[in-house]
């Protein structure tokens, strides 16, 4: 991922080629991706990760692989379906912004204004659910410190 690229959250319909994606999806350089997609489709769009770590899955059968794209983007996959599918995406820098304008450093009130009342409201996390997945905003000192998209096991 090149510096300055933006992943944009989208609720629009998903292209036919990515109809396995669930819930919230992203657009980067005109390509959509999200949780439940095949990692091979994402690699075709944005290239291989800078680093990957394989471990036994605690959420699914088989192994998980965590793919690190610099310090900005972390994608975790499972091979429980016979191929690597994405079950979590974490945005860790202000290089990424949701369609509603939320990014790392946004205030809690801005998240609530953009997304409404969360399903789960804690001091350290705001959680929103959709289509069997969660969108989490981790909060530090009243500001977004991480944005996580997770497929529910």
mmCIF file of C-alpha atoms in Angstrom:
data_model
loop_
_atom_site.group_PDB
_atom_site.id
_atom_site.type_symbol
_atom_site.label_atom_id
_atom_site.label_comp_id
_atom_site.label_asym_id
_atom_site.label_seq_id
_atom_site.Cartn_x
_atom_site.Cartn_y
_atom_site.Cartn_z
ATOM 1 C CA UNK A 1 0.000 0.000 0.000
ATOM 2 C CA UNK A 2 1.462 3.287 -1.000
ATOM 3 C CA UNK A 3 1.416 6.267 1.331
ATOM 4 C CA UNK A 4 -1.529 8.481 0.571
ATOM 5 C CA UNK A 5 -3.850 5.719 -0.663
ATOM 6 C CA UNK A 6 -7.244 5.827 1.003
ATOM 7 C CA UNK A 7 -9.480 2.904 1.886
ATOM 8 C CA UNK A 8 -13.054 4.117 1.814
ATOM 9 C CA UNK A 9 -15.879 2.393 3.678
ATOM 10 C CA UNK A 10 -18.908 1.741 1.482
ATOM 11 C CA UNK A 11 -22.439 0.457 2.024
ATOM 12 C CA UNK A 12 -23.163 0.279 -1.707
ATOM 13 C CA UNK A 13 -23.794 -3.031 -3.440
ATOM 14 C CA UNK A 14 -20.744 -5.186 -3.986
ATOM 15 C CA UNK A 15 -19.461 -5.953 -7.490
ATOM 16 C CA UNK A 16 -20.405 -9.447 -8.712
ATOM 17 C CA UNK A 17 -16.777 -10.576 -8.534
ATOM 18 C CA UNK A 18 -16.750 -9.740 -4.819
ATOM 19 C CA UNK A 19 -20.163 -11.023 -3.801
ATOM 20 C CA UNK A 20 -18.580 -13.073 -0.992
ATOM 21 C CA UNK A 21 -17.773 -9.891 0.954
ATOM 22 C CA UNK A 22 -20.064 -9.278 3.919
ATOM 23 C CA UNK A 23 -21.159 -6.179 5.785
ATOM 24 C CA UNK A 24 -18.956 -3.136 5.430
ATOM 25 C CA UNK A 25 -16.641 -3.083 2.420
ATOM 26 C CA UNK A 26 -13.750 -0.854 1.368
ATOM 27 C CA UNK A 27 -12.773 0.809 -1.856
ATOM 28 C CA UNK A 28 -9.145 1.537 -2.638
ATOM 29 C CA UNK A 29 -8.061 2.771 -6.051
ATOM 30 C CA UNK A 30 -11.432 1.654 -7.440
ATOM 31 C CA UNK A 31 -11.248 -1.902 -6.012
ATOM 32 C CA UNK A 32 -13.656 -3.153 -3.349
ATOM 33 C CA UNK A 33 -12.804 -5.631 -0.638
ATOM 34 C CA UNK A 34 -13.997 -6.666 2.793
ATOM 35 C CA UNK A 35 -14.328 -9.508 5.264
ATOM 36 C CA UNK A 36 -15.274 -12.969 3.961
ATOM 37 C CA UNK A 37 -13.424 -12.413 0.668
ATOM 38 C CA UNK A 38 -10.678 -14.662 -0.631
ATOM 39 C CA UNK A 39 -7.259 -13.279 0.244
ATOM 40 C CA UNK A 40 -6.072 -14.207 -3.266
ATOM 41 C CA UNK A 41 -8.523 -11.611 -4.664
ATOM 42 C CA UNK A 42 -7.078 -8.952 -2.356
ATOM 43 C CA UNK A 43 -3.494 -9.886 -3.262
ATOM 44 C CA UNK A 44 -4.442 -9.505 -6.940
ATOM 45 C CA UNK A 45 -5.660 -5.969 -6.163
ATOM 46 C CA UNK A 46 -3.035 -4.627 -3.719
ATOM 47 C CA UNK A 47 -0.140 -7.090 -3.854
ATOM 48 C CA UNK A 48 1.493 -9.299 -1.259
ATOM 49 C CA UNK A 49 1.875 -8.235 2.359
ATOM 50 C CA UNK A 50 5.222 -6.997 3.655
ATOM 51 C CA UNK A 51 5.145 -9.749 6.290
ATOM 52 C CA UNK A 52 2.845 -12.638 7.282
ATOM 53 C CA UNK A 53 2.599 -14.796 10.398
ATOM 54 C CA UNK A 54 0.788 -18.173 10.500
ATOM 55 C CA UNK A 55 -0.669 -19.503 13.763
ATOM 56 C CA UNK A 56 -3.279 -21.990 14.954
ATOM 57 C CA UNK A 57 -6.712 -20.389 14.866
ATOM 58 C CA UNK A 58 -8.545 -19.870 18.132
ATOM 59 C CA UNK A 59 -11.755 -18.813 16.321
ATOM 60 C CA UNK A 60 -11.964 -21.321 13.438
ATOM 61 C CA UNK A 61 -10.639 -24.757 12.465
ATOM 62 C CA UNK A 62 -7.204 -24.717 10.860
ATOM 63 C CA UNK A 63 -4.732 -21.859 10.755
ATOM 64 C CA UNK A 64 -4.954 -18.080 10.711
ATOM 65 C CA UNK A 65 -2.502 -15.922 8.797
ATOM 66 C CA UNK A 66 -1.956 -12.301 9.764
ATOM 67 C CA UNK A 67 -0.792 -10.200 6.800
ATOM 68 C CA UNK A 68 1.001 -6.927 7.577
ATOM 69 C CA UNK A 69 0.977 -4.151 4.974
ATOM 70 C CA UNK A 70 3.459 -1.797 6.600
ATOM 71 C CA UNK A 71 2.261 -0.440 9.935
ATOM 72 C CA UNK A 72 -0.992 0.827 8.407
ATOM 73 C CA UNK A 73 -3.076 -2.210 7.444
ATOM 74 C CA UNK A 74 -3.404 -5.673 9.007
ATOM 75 C CA UNK A 75 -5.510 -8.397 7.349
ATOM 76 C CA UNK A 76 -6.174 -11.689 9.138
ATOM 77 C CA UNK A 77 -7.298 -14.748 7.192
ATOM 78 C CA UNK A 78 -8.438 -18.274 8.020
ATOM 79 C CA UNK A 79 -8.008 -21.398 5.890
ATOM 80 C CA UNK A 80 -11.051 -23.087 7.472
ATOM 81 C CA UNK A 81 -12.995 -23.045 4.173
ATOM 82 C CA UNK A 82 -10.230 -24.746 2.203
ATOM 83 C CA UNK A 83 -8.789 -21.398 1.058
ATOM 84 C CA UNK A 84 -7.593 -18.238 2.815
ATOM 85 C CA UNK A 85 -10.588 -15.976 3.489
ATOM 86 C CA UNK A 86 -10.507 -12.632 5.283
ATOM 87 C CA UNK A 87 -12.120 -12.525 8.710
ATOM 88 C CA UNK A 88 -10.545 -9.315 10.044
ATOM 89 C CA UNK A 89 -9.146 -6.042 8.703
ATOM 90 C CA UNK A 90 -7.524 -3.440 10.946
ATOM 91 C CA UNK A 91 -6.767 0.124 9.865
ATOM 92 C CA UNK A 92 -4.024 1.625 12.012
ATOM 93 C CA UNK A 93 -3.169 5.006 10.522
ATOM 94 C CA UNK A 94 -4.790 8.191 9.327
ATOM 95 C CA UNK A 95 -3.952 7.123 5.760
ATOM 96 C CA UNK A 96 -7.428 5.529 5.795
ATOM 97 C CA UNK A 97 -10.787 7.199 6.215
ATOM 98 C CA UNK A 98 -14.327 5.847 6.203
ATOM 99 C CA UNK A 99 -16.845 7.197 3.720
ATOM 100 C CA UNK A 100 -18.401 9.052 6.646
ATOM 101 C CA UNK A 101 -15.107 10.819 7.258
ATOM 102 C CA UNK A 102 -13.943 8.876 10.327
ATOM 103 C CA UNK A 103 -10.219 8.241 10.605
ATOM 104 C CA UNK A 104 -7.572 7.617 13.241
ATOM 105 C CA UNK A 105 -7.698 10.669 15.523
ATOM 106 C CA UNK A 106 -11.425 11.392 15.026
ATOM 107 C CA UNK A 107 -13.336 12.232 18.211
ATOM 108 C CA UNK A 108 -15.855 9.790 19.739
ATOM 109 C CA UNK A 109 -18.654 12.295 19.113
ATOM 110 C CA UNK A 110 -17.755 12.373 15.402
ATOM 111 C CA UNK A 111 -18.099 8.565 15.210
ATOM 112 C CA UNK A 112 -21.488 8.651 16.920
ATOM 113 C CA UNK A 113 -22.654 11.474 14.644
ATOM 114 C CA UNK A 114 -21.556 9.523 11.550
ATOM 115 C CA UNK A 115 -22.789 6.046 12.567
ATOM 116 C CA UNK A 116 -25.459 6.660 15.203
ATOM 117 C CA UNK A 117 -25.688 4.900 18.532
ATOM 118 C CA UNK A 118 -23.326 1.921 18.725
ATOM 119 C CA UNK A 119 -24.483 -1.618 19.506
ATOM 120 C CA UNK A 120 -21.900 -1.654 22.272
ATOM 121 C CA UNK A 121 -20.615 1.556 23.848
ATOM 122 C CA UNK A 122 -17.570 1.297 26.125
ATOM 123 C CA UNK A 123 -14.959 3.844 27.127
ATOM 124 C CA UNK A 124 -12.375 2.074 24.990
ATOM 125 C CA UNK A 125 -14.478 0.820 22.064
ATOM 126 C CA UNK A 126 -17.557 1.618 19.943
ATOM 127 C CA UNK A 127 -19.039 -1.428 18.153
ATOM 128 C CA UNK A 128 -21.483 -1.474 15.230
ATOM 129 C CA UNK A 129 -22.904 -4.664 13.665
ATOM 130 C CA UNK A 130 -24.098 -5.465 10.153
ATOM 131 C CA UNK A 131 -24.607 -8.658 8.109
ATOM 132 C CA UNK A 132 -22.822 -10.953 10.591
ATOM 133 C CA UNK A 133 -19.832 -8.686 11.088
ATOM 134 C CA UNK A 134 -18.627 -5.974 13.458
ATOM 135 C CA UNK A 135 -17.157 -2.553 12.835
ATOM 136 C CA UNK A 136 -15.158 -1.469 15.881
ATOM 137 C CA UNK A 137 -13.607 1.874 16.653
ATOM 138 C CA UNK A 138 -10.972 1.514 19.374
ATOM 139 C CA UNK A 139 -10.783 4.635 21.525
ATOM 140 C CA UNK A 140 -7.768 6.132 23.332
ATOM 141 C CA UNK A 141 -8.067 9.468 25.157
ATOM 142 C CA UNK A 142 -11.454 10.146 23.516
ATOM 143 C CA UNK A 143 -10.191 9.628 19.952
ATOM 144 C CA UNK A 144 -10.216 6.770 17.419
ATOM 145 C CA UNK A 145 -6.936 4.857 17.648
ATOM 146 C CA UNK A 146 -7.841 1.900 15.378
ATOM 147 C CA UNK A 147 -10.679 0.790 13.081
ATOM 148 C CA UNK A 148 -11.410 -2.946 12.913
ATOM 149 C CA UNK A 149 -13.743 -4.870 10.602
ATOM 150 C CA UNK A 150 -14.384 -8.426 11.861
ATOM 151 C CA UNK A 151 -16.454 -11.339 10.537
ATOM 152 C CA UNK A 152 -18.260 -13.060 13.404
ATOM 153 C CA UNK A 153 -17.164 -16.716 13.807
#
